[in-house]
Amino acid sequence: MIPPGETIGILGGGQLGRMIAMAAAQLGYRCHTYAPEPDSIAADVCGAFTCANWDDAEAMASFAADCAVVTYEFENVPVAPLAGIAPVPVLAHPRALEVAQDRLAEKVFVSGLGGRPAPFAKVDNDADLAAAIARIGTPGILKTRRDGYDGKGQWRIMQPGDVDGLDLPTTPLIYEGFVDFRAEFSVLLCRGQDGDIRFWDTPENVHKGGILSTSTVPGSALVQGEVAEARALAAKVAEALDYVGVLTLEFFATEDGPVFNEMAPRVHNSGHWTIEGAITSQFENHVRAICGLPLGDTSLAARGVVMNNLIGDDAHDWAQILSDPANHLHLYGKAAARPGRKMGHVTRLILE
């Protein structure tokens, strides 16, 4: 067990790291963030900040020497440099990053545990793409296997001719068949070092332009009917990885049951509502888990919750948002708004 007063290292300098650090401070921990970008919004609320490239072995070792445990706030942290952190524990274990960073490896892994993703095929060249489209059919979506997020690195293929003239990267790709879904939802869990697993209520999510727009708890009857099966898979994933901390799996709700979309080995945007909407937030429970503390109650703190992301210029409406006293506003401290950039979120509790 890591007692309050020790330092938690956070790899990554964005809003998730910022909210982890704020929850850690409430429990008496100090945080030290490490990120390559000098304009880290997580660093604004941390006691120390190392700005260095991921492959800077000396900087990584110095950072680790200041920490009792290290965690990460996004899944694209390179795995190889983390060897230099030993013997300081990295939680969740980097094997979760290895699975989540490659969409093909992720789908193979989840399929092996009994999960049901959309039909998929590896694409390394034009011949692979043609074969994938012939086998899976259209419509479908072509994605980079690594580094894509919020709709980036994706191309919709509505008919076979759509591939003509595409300026595709030379990196490995994956082709996925479209899923005829009725809703989207995510399963958020926290697993402690003792194997204890707690689930939050399942939010139903709406995306716009590939970016999460709203999360609503509780979800529709269709979503609620698929939660048990989705949770069972999420627990299998957590146990197979010997996972510690918050883990998120995203699903499509279909007439035939939940279809796995992707996993995020970290706290997640669709769980931001838990700050006000649950007895214990995802951020606090993540800190509890990686420090070996007992997990907190994940029950709802209200009858329901709605969380809205503030994207781009939406954050400029902060005065109007705060004119409604029931709104809980979170701004991330980012200096400049731009289209598609997450600037903050608003949570509203449903009490009656």
Short mmCIF file of C-alpha atoms in Angstrom, two decimals, residues 58-255:
data_model
loop_
_atom_site.label_atom_id
_atom_site.label_comp_id
_atom_site.label_asym_id
_atom_site.label_seq_id
_atom_site.Cartn_x
_atom_site.Cartn_y
_atom_site.Cartn_z
CA GLU A 58 17.84 9.90 -18.39
CA ALA A 59 14.73 12.05 -17.96
CA MET A 60 12.50 8.99 -17.59
CA ALA A 61 14.77 7.50 -14.92
CA SER A 62 14.88 10.79 -13.00
CA PHE A 63 11.10 11.05 -13.17
CA ALA A 64 10.65 7.49 -11.91
CA ALA A 65 13.04 8.09 -9.02
CA ASP A 66 10.62 10.71 -7.67
CA CYS A 67 7.58 8.40 -7.83
CA ALA A 68 6.18 5.59 -5.70
CA VAL A 69 3.92 4.40 -8.54
CA VAL A 70 3.41 5.45 -12.16
CA THR A 71 0.21 5.46 -14.19
CA TYR A 72 -0.77 6.81 -17.61
CA GLU A 73 -3.58 8.98 -18.91
CA PHE A 74 -3.70 7.86 -22.53
CA GLU A 75 -3.07 4.60 -24.34
CA ASN A 76 -0.50 5.79 -26.88
CA VAL A 77 2.38 6.07 -24.42
CA PRO A 78 5.25 4.09 -26.02
CA VAL A 79 5.81 0.84 -24.14
CA ALA A 80 9.55 0.32 -24.70
CA PRO A 81 10.78 3.34 -22.67
CA LEU A 82 8.78 2.18 -19.66
CA ALA A 83 11.40 -0.49 -18.98
CA GLY A 84 13.55 2.34 -17.62
CA ILE A 85 11.01 3.01 -14.86
CA ALA A 86 11.68 -0.28 -13.03
CA PRO A 87 11.55 -1.08 -10.16
CA VAL A 88 8.80 1.54 -9.74
CA PRO A 89 5.49 -0.19 -10.60
CA VAL A 90 3.55 0.98 -13.66
CA LEU A 91 -0.20 0.45 -13.22
CA ALA A 92 -2.06 -0.68 -15.15
CA HIS A 93 0.69 -3.03 -16.38
CA PRO A 94 2.10 -2.01 -19.79
CA ARG A 95 0.78 -5.24 -21.30
CA ALA A 96 -2.60 -3.47 -21.38
CA LEU A 97 -1.02 -0.75 -23.52
CA GLU A 98 0.43 -3.36 -25.87
CA VAL A 99 -3.03 -4.81 -26.48
CA ALA A 100 -4.89 -1.50 -26.76
CA GLN A 101 -2.36 0.25 -29.00
CA ASP A 102 -2.92 -2.14 -31.92
CA ARG A 103 -6.52 -2.46 -33.09
CA LEU A 104 -5.81 -5.87 -34.64
CA ALA A 105 -4.16 -7.25 -31.50
CA GLU A 106 -7.01 -5.82 -29.43
CA LYS A 107 -9.72 -7.54 -31.47
CA VAL A 108 -7.84 -10.85 -31.56
CA PHE A 109 -7.35 -10.66 -27.77
CA VAL A 110 -11.00 -9.88 -27.03
CA SER A 111 -12.23 -12.52 -29.50
CA GLY A 112 -10.11 -15.07 -27.64
CA LEU A 113 -12.02 -14.24 -24.46
CA GLY A 114 -15.38 -14.81 -26.14
CA GLY A 115 -16.05 -11.20 -27.14
CA ARG A 116 -17.77 -10.36 -30.40
CA PRO A 117 -16.23 -7.51 -32.40
CA ALA A 118 -17.30 -6.40 -35.86
CA PRO A 119 -15.89 -8.54 -38.70
CA PHE A 120 -12.28 -7.46 -39.27
CA ALA A 121 -9.26 -8.14 -41.44
CA LYS A 122 -5.60 -7.12 -41.41
CA VAL A 123 -4.62 -4.77 -44.26
CA ASP A 124 -0.96 -4.35 -45.14
CA ASN A 125 -1.30 -3.62 -48.86
CA ASP A 126 -3.78 -3.03 -51.67
CA ALA A 127 -4.29 -6.76 -52.23
CA ASP A 128 -5.18 -7.23 -48.55
CA LEU A 129 -7.70 -4.40 -48.76
CA ALA A 130 -9.35 -5.83 -51.86
CA ALA A 131 -9.55 -9.25 -50.20
CA ALA A 132 -10.97 -7.76 -46.99
CA ILE A 133 -13.68 -5.88 -48.86
CA ALA A 134 -14.53 -9.00 -50.88
CA ARG A 135 -14.86 -11.11 -47.71
CA ILE A 136 -16.48 -8.64 -45.30
CA GLY A 137 -18.29 -6.48 -47.83
CA THR A 138 -19.30 -2.85 -47.71
CA PRO A 139 -20.05 -0.56 -46.04
CA GLY A 140 -16.99 -0.74 -43.84
CA ILE A 141 -14.35 1.39 -42.25
CA LEU A 142 -10.61 1.36 -42.81
CA LYS A 143 -8.53 2.38 -39.81
CA THR A 144 -4.90 2.76 -38.87
CA ARG A 145 -4.00 0.01 -36.44
CA ARG A 146 -2.17 2.47 -34.19
CA ASP A 147 -2.48 6.05 -32.94
CA GLY A 148 -5.97 6.90 -34.18
CA TYR A 149 -8.49 8.51 -31.82
CA ASP A 150 -11.61 10.70 -31.95
CA GLY A 151 -12.28 9.65 -35.53
CA LYS A 152 -8.74 10.34 -36.77
CA GLY A 153 -6.99 7.84 -39.04
CA GLN A 154 -10.25 6.44 -40.42
CA TRP A 155 -11.81 6.18 -43.87
CA ARG A 156 -15.39 5.12 -44.60
CA ILE A 157 -15.75 2.70 -47.50
CA MET A 158 -19.37 2.76 -48.62
CA GLN A 159 -18.73 0.80 -51.83
CA PRO A 160 -15.65 -0.95 -53.27
CA GLY A 161 -14.87 1.93 -55.62
CA ASP A 162 -14.37 4.30 -52.69
CA VAL A 163 -10.82 2.99 -52.21
CA ASP A 164 -9.78 4.39 -55.59
CA GLY A 165 -7.72 7.51 -55.13
CA LEU A 166 -7.46 7.25 -51.36
CA ASP A 167 -4.17 8.64 -50.07
CA LEU A 168 -3.54 5.97 -47.47
CA PRO A 169 -0.60 5.86 -45.07
CA THR A 170 2.03 3.15 -45.38
CA THR A 171 1.42 2.06 -41.78
CA PRO A 172 -0.51 -1.17 -41.01
CA LEU A 173 -4.29 -0.87 -41.30
CA ILE A 174 -7.39 -2.83 -40.35
CA TYR A 175 -10.68 -3.09 -42.21
CA GLU A 176 -13.89 -3.49 -40.20
CA GLY A 177 -17.41 -4.16 -41.33
CA PHE A 178 -20.09 -1.68 -40.30
CA VAL A 179 -22.26 -2.67 -37.35
CA ASP A 180 -26.01 -2.15 -37.56
CA PHE A 181 -26.32 -0.74 -34.06
CA ARG A 182 -29.15 0.92 -32.16
CA ALA A 183 -27.05 2.65 -29.52
CA GLU A 184 -23.52 2.97 -28.16
CA PHE A 185 -22.49 2.40 -24.58
CA SER A 186 -19.43 1.87 -22.43
CA VAL A 187 -18.63 -0.34 -19.48
CA LEU A 188 -16.43 1.31 -16.87
CA LEU A 189 -14.84 -0.76 -14.14
CA CYS A 190 -12.13 -0.40 -11.58
CA ARG A 191 -10.06 -3.38 -10.45
CA GLY A 192 -8.04 -3.23 -7.26
CA GLN A 193 -4.71 -4.88 -6.54
CA ASP A 194 -6.61 -7.56 -4.62
CA GLY A 195 -8.74 -8.41 -7.67
CA ASP A 196 -11.85 -6.61 -6.39
CA ILE A 197 -13.87 -5.27 -9.36
CA ARG A 198 -16.40 -2.45 -9.13
CA PHE A 199 -18.61 -1.32 -12.03
CA TRP A 200 -20.19 2.10 -12.50
CA ASP A 201 -23.64 2.40 -14.03
CA THR A 202 -23.41 2.11 -17.79
CA PRO A 203 -23.66 5.33 -19.80
CA GLU A 204 -25.33 5.46 -23.19
CA ASN A 205 -23.11 7.54 -25.47
CA VAL A 206 -23.75 9.72 -28.50
CA HIS A 207 -20.86 10.61 -30.81
CA LYS A 208 -20.72 13.44 -33.32
CA GLY A 209 -17.97 13.52 -35.92
CA GLY A 210 -16.25 10.61 -34.18
CA ILE A 211 -16.05 12.52 -30.87
CA LEU A 212 -18.09 11.76 -27.76
CA SER A 213 -20.83 14.36 -27.40
CA THR A 214 -23.05 13.15 -24.54
CA SER A 215 -23.17 10.36 -21.98
CA THR A 216 -26.46 9.60 -20.25
CA VAL A 217 -27.03 7.42 -17.18
CA PRO A 218 -29.08 5.31 -17.00
CA GLY A 219 -29.09 4.22 -20.60
CA SER A 220 -32.10 3.10 -22.61
CA ALA A 221 -33.87 -0.20 -22.01
CA LEU A 222 -31.98 -1.69 -24.98
CA VAL A 223 -28.63 -0.76 -23.47
CA GLN A 224 -29.57 -1.90 -19.99
CA GLY A 225 -30.58 -5.26 -21.41
CA GLU A 226 -27.05 -5.80 -22.76
CA VAL A 227 -25.05 -4.60 -19.75
CA ALA A 228 -24.71 -7.98 -18.02
CA GLU A 229 -23.10 -9.64 -21.05
CA ALA A 230 -20.83 -6.64 -21.68
CA ARG A 231 -19.74 -6.51 -18.03
CA ALA A 232 -18.90 -10.21 -18.08
CA LEU A 233 -16.55 -9.63 -21.02
CA ALA A 234 -15.01 -6.54 -19.40
CA ALA A 235 -14.28 -8.54 -16.23
CA LYS A 236 -12.62 -11.26 -18.32
CA VAL A 237 -10.42 -8.64 -19.99
CA ALA A 238 -9.43 -7.12 -16.65
CA GLU A 239 -8.62 -10.50 -15.13
CA ALA A 240 -6.70 -11.74 -18.18
CA LEU A 241 -4.48 -8.64 -18.02
CA ASP A 242 -4.24 -8.74 -14.20
CA TYR A 243 -5.41 -5.15 -14.59
CA VAL A 244 -5.18 -2.53 -11.82
CA GLY A 245 -7.09 0.75 -12.15
CA VAL A 246 -9.95 2.01 -14.32
CA LEU A 247 -10.61 0.12 -17.55
CA THR A 248 -13.20 1.06 -20.20
CA LEU A 249 -14.72 -1.08 -22.94
CA GLU A 250 -16.94 0.49 -25.59
CA PHE A 251 -19.80 -1.43 -27.19
CA PHE A 252 -22.48 -1.20 -29.86
CA ALA A 253 -25.94 -2.25 -28.73
CA THR A 254 -27.56 -4.37 -31.45
CA GLU A 255 -30.61 -6.58 -31.78
#
